[in-house]
Amino acid sequence: MQCQAQTWRRVGTRVVLVPTMGALHAGHCALIHRARKLAGNGVVVVSIYVNPAQFNDARDLRSYPRSLAKDKKLCRAEGVDVVFTPKTLYAKNASVFVEETDVSCSMEGGSRPGHFRGVATVVVKLFNLVLPNLGIFGEKDWQQVLLIKRTARDLNLSASIVIVPTVRESDGLAVSSRNVCLKDDERRQATVLWKAIVLAKNAVRSGSVRGLKQKITLFIEKQPNARVDYVEFFKEQTLKLMKPKRGVRMALAVYIGKTRLIDNARI
Ligand code: PAF
């Protein structure tokens, strides 16, 4: 991959990378469409690698959906030039990892220790292998995007980061690889994440942060299989916790049965 990337760089070919863990869906298609547009006559590379370093739970890694043959077909249909599917990216005794110590500490970082160290490390590896001009990431993982932007800035990576808006089902549920793990009734209950964001949008001016969080938690947990992990309000570019008001971003993580879903939006 790196030899090919060096050749592209030598002849001035624009390279746009869409890093993924596979199980591709409409959200990934939106990333690929944007990549295709931005690449122009250049090349679009989609990487598919279920990165063990970002899973803090072995069961979660084992059960992560995998559909490589289907994914490759979809990439071909969407005009992807190269699908990069490394078998492993880590030496057995790998001992160097990328650790960010600010924007990665709260929310997902708090609930999934080591997760963002794995993400930052694999993204740096992928960027070093593919040498992209642009890396495309989804707004759905807002904290991940900030982490990657910070990593790119602080480690002087040459790629620019592009953010693509979240794709939603008609009932508001953010499209995610994990949605296939939801049973029928759970799928219906999962719409509560988006409904909670709408509730927050309509209630920004009423009461304290604690009061609003409590209201949202009670609202979500009315669903029989829903359990809130966190609800937070923060300044978009720094993740500094804020009182909910217009322009502030809200993020939440909710278990629906055994499936953990995340979502976020500006309120
Ligand atoms: O968002 C994802 O799918 C992953 O975290 C990423 C960025 C591909 C790194 O493994």
PDB file of N, CA and C in Angstrom, residues 56 100 102-117 143-144 147 229-230 239 260:
ATOM      1  N   ASN A  56     -12.162  -2.174  23.878  1.00  0.00           N
ATOM      2  CA  ASN A  56     -11.750  -2.434  25.257  1.00  0.00           C
ATOM      3  C   ASN A  56     -12.481  -3.663  25.804  1.00  0.00           C
ATOM      4  N   GLU A 100      -3.708  10.741  23.130  1.00  0.00           N
ATOM      5  CA  GLU A 100      -4.125  12.136  23.205  1.00  0.00           C
ATOM      6  C   GLU A 100      -4.642  12.350  24.630  1.00  0.00           C
ATOM      7  N   ASP A 102      -6.410  15.235  25.989  1.00  0.00           N
ATOM      8  CA  ASP A 102      -7.374  16.294  26.294  1.00  0.00           C
ATOM      9  C   ASP A 102      -8.769  15.892  25.805  1.00  0.00           C
ATOM     10  N   VAL A 103      -8.991  16.027  24.486  1.00  0.00           N
ATOM     11  CA  VAL A 103     -10.358  15.817  23.991  1.00  0.00           C
ATOM     12  C   VAL A 103     -10.802  14.353  24.050  1.00  0.00           C
ATOM     13  N   SER A 104      -9.865  13.439  24.292  1.00  0.00           N
ATOM     14  CA  SER A 104     -10.232  12.022  24.292  1.00  0.00           C
ATOM     15  C   SER A 104     -10.557  11.493  25.687  1.00  0.00           C
ATOM     16  N   CYS A 105     -10.527  12.373  26.690  1.00  0.00           N
ATOM     17  CA  CYS A 105     -10.646  11.844  28.064  1.00  0.00           C
ATOM     18  C   CYS A 105     -12.089  11.659  28.550  1.00  0.00           C
ATOM     19  N   SER A 106     -13.010  12.474  28.044  1.00  0.00           N
ATOM     20  CA  SER A 106     -14.387  12.411  28.560  1.00  0.00           C
ATOM     21  C   SER A 106     -15.224  11.441  27.727  1.00  0.00           C
ATOM     22  N   MET A 107     -16.476  11.372  28.003  1.00  0.00           N
ATOM     23  CA  MET A 107     -17.494  10.618  27.247  1.00  0.00           C
ATOM     24  C   MET A 107     -17.001   9.239  26.798  1.00  0.00           C
ATOM     25  N   GLU A 108     -16.780   9.030  25.478  1.00  0.00           N
ATOM     26  CA  GLU A 108     -16.340   7.709  25.006  1.00  0.00           C
ATOM     27  C   GLU A 108     -15.031   7.298  25.668  1.00  0.00           C
ATOM     28  N   GLY A 109     -14.159   8.289  25.886  1.00  0.00           N
ATOM     29  CA  GLY A 109     -12.869   8.000  26.515  1.00  0.00           C
ATOM     30  C   GLY A 109     -13.049   7.519  27.949  1.00  0.00           C
ATOM     31  N   GLY A 110     -14.041   8.097  28.655  1.00  0.00           N
ATOM     32  CA  GLY A 110     -14.313   7.694  30.031  1.00  0.00           C
ATOM     33  C   GLY A 110     -14.950   6.320  30.092  1.00  0.00           C
ATOM     34  N   SER A 111     -15.880   6.058  29.173  1.00  0.00           N
ATOM     35  CA  SER A 111     -16.626   4.795  29.212  1.00  0.00           C
ATOM     36  C   SER A 111     -15.857   3.639  28.585  1.00  0.00           C
ATOM     37  N   ARG A 112     -14.931   3.960  27.666  1.00  0.00           N
ATOM     38  CA  ARG A 112     -14.217   2.879  26.958  1.00  0.00           C
ATOM     39  C   ARG A 112     -12.701   3.127  27.056  1.00  0.00           C
ATOM     40  N   PRO A 113     -12.118   2.827  28.230  1.00  0.00           N
ATOM     41  CA  PRO A 113     -10.694   3.123  28.422  1.00  0.00           C
ATOM     42  C   PRO A 113      -9.851   2.476  27.320  1.00  0.00           C
ATOM     43  N   GLY A 114      -8.939   3.257  26.757  1.00  0.00           N
ATOM     44  CA  GLY A 114      -8.042   2.733  25.713  1.00  0.00           C
ATOM     45  C   GLY A 114      -8.592   2.856  24.310  1.00  0.00           C
ATOM     46  N   HIS A 115      -9.894   3.114  24.207  1.00  0.00           N
ATOM     47  CA  HIS A 115     -10.529   3.168  22.884  1.00  0.00           C
ATOM     48  C   HIS A 115      -9.857   4.201  21.974  1.00  0.00           C
ATOM     49  N   PHE A 116      -9.707   5.423  22.486  1.00  0.00           N
ATOM     50  CA  PHE A 116      -9.183   6.481  21.615  1.00  0.00           C
ATOM     51  C   PHE A 116      -7.682   6.343  21.361  1.00  0.00           C
ATOM     52  N   ARG A 117      -6.971   5.682  22.276  1.00  0.00           N
ATOM     53  CA  ARG A 117      -5.561   5.393  22.002  1.00  0.00           C
ATOM     54  C   ARG A 117      -5.494   4.475  20.767  1.00  0.00           C
ATOM     55  N   GLN A 143     -16.600  13.130  18.790  1.00  0.00           N
ATOM     56  CA  GLN A 143     -15.410  13.158  19.649  1.00  0.00           C
ATOM     57  C   GLN A 143     -14.217  12.539  18.914  1.00  0.00           C
ATOM     58  N   GLN A 144     -14.491  11.486  18.155  1.00  0.00           N
ATOM     59  CA  GLN A 144     -13.430  10.850  17.360  1.00  0.00           C
ATOM     60  C   GLN A 144     -12.846  11.843  16.351  1.00  0.00           C
ATOM     61  N   LEU A 147     -10.588  14.229  18.101  1.00  0.00           N
ATOM     62  CA  LEU A 147      -9.350  13.513  18.454  1.00  0.00           C
ATOM     63  C   LEU A 147      -8.431  13.416  17.227  1.00  0.00           C
ATOM     64  N   ASP A 229     -25.782   5.597  29.304  1.00  0.00           N
ATOM     65  CA  ASP A 229     -24.388   5.586  29.777  1.00  0.00           C
ATOM     66  C   ASP A 229     -23.986   7.026  30.132  1.00  0.00           C
ATOM     67  N   TYR A 230     -24.153   7.960  29.177  1.00  0.00           N
ATOM     68  CA  TYR A 230     -23.924   9.375  29.498  1.00  0.00           C
ATOM     69  C   TYR A 230     -24.741  10.268  28.579  1.00  0.00           C
ATOM     70  N   LEU A 239     -14.856  20.479  23.467  1.00  0.00           N
ATOM     71  CA  LEU A 239     -15.537  19.515  24.349  1.00  0.00           C
ATOM     72  C   LEU A 239     -15.658  20.024  25.788  1.00  0.00           C
ATOM     73  N   ARG A 260     -24.640  -0.991  22.317  1.00  0.00           N
ATOM     74  CA  ARG A 260     -24.366   0.380  22.781  1.00  0.00           C
ATOM     75  C   ARG A 260     -24.365   1.305  21.572  1.00  0.00           C
TER      76      ARG A 260
END
